[in-house]
Amino acid sequence: MELTTVPIENPDGLNLILGQSHFIKTVEDLHETLAGSAPALKFGIAFCESSGPRLVRRSGNDDGLVDLAVRNALAIGAGHSFLIFLREGFPVNVLNAVKLVPEVCRIFCASANPIEVVVGETETGRAILGVVDGQPPLGVENEEQVAERKEILRRFGYKL
């Protein structure tokens, strides 16, 4: 097996969801789930089909996000993987709904950090083995930083 890392192209620091599913119906079901989750949400989806014509299936309501998802899906090239780029919303707003799509097997990450995908390649294909999501910690938060974190959550409306 050959191991490589594939950096996710994300020039605007957008939120993304990277996952694995198991059926061609994934693209339509993810589209319906995202469109029904938040009216203002803009998204692009790409899904790497792993049998038959082995195409990158795509959908979304923002052509630029669809194109970005397709470019990254082609670079990763792992069968049954999918990538969603989001604008005007956050993964936390849609992640549980995405996980409940019947075809979805796993989520590798949901992040706006710089992402590298760890890919294993054999004679039969490519697989996502994991992700590098951001950078390692520099320390442990102090009491002032705890207060800042709590204030941010309240400012964003996630806590009362």
Short mmCIF file of C-alpha atoms in Angstrom, two decimals:
data_model
loop_
_atom_site.label_atom_id
_atom_site.label_comp_id
_atom_site.label_asym_id
_atom_site.label_seq_id
_atom_site.Cartn_x
_atom_site.Cartn_y
_atom_site.Cartn_z
CA MET A 1 0.00 0.00 0.00
CA GLU A 2 1.17 3.49 -0.83
CA LEU A 3 0.32 6.24 1.67
CA THR A 4 -0.09 9.84 0.60
CA THR A 5 -1.69 12.98 1.94
CA VAL A 6 -3.98 15.12 -0.18
CA PRO A 7 -4.45 18.71 0.98
CA ILE A 8 -8.00 20.00 0.63
CA GLU A 9 -8.13 23.05 -1.63
CA ASN A 10 -10.15 25.60 0.35
CA PRO A 11 -8.95 29.10 -0.53
CA ASP A 12 -11.78 30.88 1.31
CA GLY A 13 -11.54 28.86 4.55
CA LEU A 14 -15.05 27.48 4.05
CA ASN A 15 -16.62 24.90 6.30
CA LEU A 16 -16.64 21.42 4.85
CA ILE A 17 -17.84 17.93 5.67
CA LEU A 18 -15.87 14.92 4.45
CA GLY A 19 -17.48 11.51 4.70
CA GLN A 20 -18.07 8.07 3.28
CA SER A 21 -21.28 6.57 1.96
CA HIS A 22 -22.29 3.55 -0.06
CA PHE A 23 -24.71 4.24 -2.90
CA ILE A 24 -25.25 6.44 -5.97
CA LYS A 25 -28.39 7.88 -4.33
CA THR A 26 -26.10 9.69 -1.86
CA VAL A 27 -25.86 12.90 -3.90
CA GLU A 28 -29.60 13.44 -4.19
CA ASP A 29 -30.31 12.51 -0.58
CA LEU A 30 -27.55 14.81 0.73
CA HIS A 31 -28.84 17.63 -1.50
CA GLU A 32 -32.40 17.22 -0.18
CA THR A 33 -31.16 17.04 3.41
CA LEU A 34 -29.04 20.18 3.13
CA ALA A 35 -31.67 22.16 1.21
CA GLY A 36 -34.25 21.30 3.86
CA SER A 37 -31.98 22.10 6.82
CA ALA A 38 -31.44 25.84 6.42
CA PRO A 39 -33.04 28.07 3.77
CA ALA A 40 -30.03 30.41 3.41
CA LEU A 41 -27.45 27.59 3.24
CA LYS A 42 -25.28 27.51 0.13
CA PHE A 43 -23.57 24.20 -0.62
CA GLY A 44 -21.74 22.06 -3.13
CA ILE A 45 -21.51 18.26 -2.99
CA ALA A 46 -19.27 15.78 -4.79
CA PHE A 47 -19.44 11.98 -4.43
CA CYS A 48 -16.88 9.50 -5.81
CA GLU A 49 -18.75 6.57 -7.30
CA SER A 50 -16.73 3.38 -6.81
CA SER A 51 -18.19 0.98 -9.39
CA GLY A 52 -19.82 1.08 -12.81
CA PRO A 53 -18.79 4.24 -14.66
CA ARG A 54 -16.95 5.49 -11.50
CA LEU A 55 -17.91 9.11 -11.99
CA VAL A 56 -17.78 12.01 -9.57
CA ARG A 57 -21.45 12.72 -8.99
CA ARG A 58 -22.25 16.31 -8.04
CA SER A 59 -25.01 18.61 -6.88
CA GLY A 60 -25.62 21.80 -4.94
CA ASN A 61 -27.16 25.23 -5.07
CA ASP A 62 -23.93 27.18 -5.62
CA ASP A 63 -21.93 26.44 -8.78
CA GLY A 64 -18.64 27.63 -7.29
CA LEU A 65 -19.02 25.35 -4.27
CA VAL A 66 -19.98 22.42 -6.51
CA ASP A 67 -16.85 23.02 -8.63
CA LEU A 68 -14.67 23.22 -5.51
CA ALA A 69 -16.14 19.97 -4.16
CA VAL A 70 -15.57 18.23 -7.50
CA ARG A 71 -11.91 19.36 -7.74
CA ASN A 72 -11.22 18.07 -4.26
CA ALA A 73 -13.10 14.80 -4.79
CA LEU A 74 -11.02 14.14 -7.91
CA ALA A 75 -7.81 14.86 -5.98
CA ILE A 76 -8.78 12.48 -3.16
CA GLY A 77 -10.10 9.85 -5.56
CA ALA A 78 -11.34 7.44 -2.87
CA GLY A 79 -14.39 5.39 -3.77
CA HIS A 80 -17.63 6.14 -1.94
CA SER A 81 -16.23 9.31 -0.39
CA PHE A 82 -18.16 12.57 -0.43
CA LEU A 83 -17.30 16.18 0.21
CA ILE A 84 -19.66 19.03 1.04
CA PHE A 85 -18.61 22.69 1.08
CA LEU A 86 -20.85 25.12 2.99
CA ARG A 87 -21.45 28.86 2.92
CA GLU A 88 -24.02 30.80 5.00
CA GLY A 89 -24.14 27.99 7.57
CA PHE A 90 -22.02 25.73 9.71
CA PRO A 91 -21.56 21.95 9.95
CA VAL A 92 -23.05 22.02 13.46
CA ASN A 93 -26.34 23.13 11.86
CA VAL A 94 -26.55 20.18 9.45
CA LEU A 95 -24.20 17.45 10.68
CA ASN A 96 -26.77 15.32 12.50
CA ALA A 97 -29.08 15.47 9.49
CA VAL A 98 -26.19 14.44 7.20
CA LYS A 99 -25.34 11.53 9.52
CA LEU A 100 -28.96 10.35 9.32
CA VAL A 101 -28.92 10.05 5.52
CA PRO A 102 -29.29 6.27 5.06
CA GLU A 103 -26.31 5.96 2.70
CA VAL A 104 -23.86 7.77 5.01
CA CYS A 105 -21.45 5.35 6.72
CA ARG A 106 -19.10 7.78 8.49
CA ILE A 107 -17.93 11.34 8.80
CA PHE A 108 -14.18 11.90 8.73
CA CYS A 109 -14.31 15.58 9.64
CA ALA A 110 -16.41 18.73 9.68
CA SER A 111 -14.17 21.78 9.81
CA ALA A 112 -12.97 25.06 8.35
CA ASN A 113 -9.36 24.28 9.31
CA PRO A 114 -6.69 23.40 6.77
CA ILE A 115 -7.33 19.69 6.08
CA GLU A 116 -5.04 16.98 4.74
CA VAL A 117 -6.62 13.66 3.82
CA VAL A 118 -4.52 10.57 4.52
CA VAL A 119 -5.07 8.24 1.55
CA GLY A 120 -4.00 4.63 1.16
CA GLU A 121 -3.74 3.25 -2.37
CA THR A 122 -3.61 -0.39 -3.40
CA GLU A 123 -3.98 -2.17 -6.74
CA THR A 124 -7.77 -2.07 -6.39
CA GLY A 125 -8.28 1.57 -5.41
CA ARG A 126 -7.94 4.34 -2.87
CA ALA A 127 -9.28 4.72 0.67
CA ILE A 128 -9.43 7.56 3.15
CA LEU A 129 -7.57 6.36 6.24
CA GLY A 130 -8.03 9.55 8.22
CA VAL A 131 -7.58 13.30 8.21
CA VAL A 132 -5.21 15.86 9.62
CA ASP A 133 -7.54 18.62 10.85
CA GLY A 134 -5.71 21.81 11.77
CA GLN A 135 -2.61 21.98 13.94
CA PRO A 136 -1.61 20.43 17.29
CA PRO A 137 -2.44 22.22 20.58
CA LEU A 138 -0.05 24.79 21.99
CA GLY A 139 -1.23 24.50 25.61
CA VAL A 140 -4.25 24.27 27.91
CA GLU A 141 -6.80 27.07 28.23
CA ASN A 142 -6.66 29.26 31.33
CA GLU A 143 -9.65 30.73 33.19
CA GLU A 144 -9.68 33.87 31.03
CA GLN A 145 -9.75 31.73 27.87
CA VAL A 146 -12.57 29.60 29.33
CA ALA A 147 -14.59 32.80 29.84
CA GLU A 148 -13.78 33.92 26.26
CA ARG A 149 -14.93 30.55 24.86
CA LYS A 150 -18.22 30.75 26.76
CA GLU A 151 -18.78 34.33 25.64
CA ILE A 152 -18.21 33.39 21.98
CA LEU A 153 -20.80 30.61 22.21
CA ARG A 154 -23.34 33.05 23.64
CA ARG A 155 -22.51 35.73 21.07
CA PHE A 156 -23.10 33.18 18.27
CA GLY A 157 -26.41 32.20 19.89
CA TYR A 158 -25.45 28.61 20.77
CA LYS A 159 -25.90 29.16 24.54
CA LEU A 160 -28.16 31.40 26.61
#
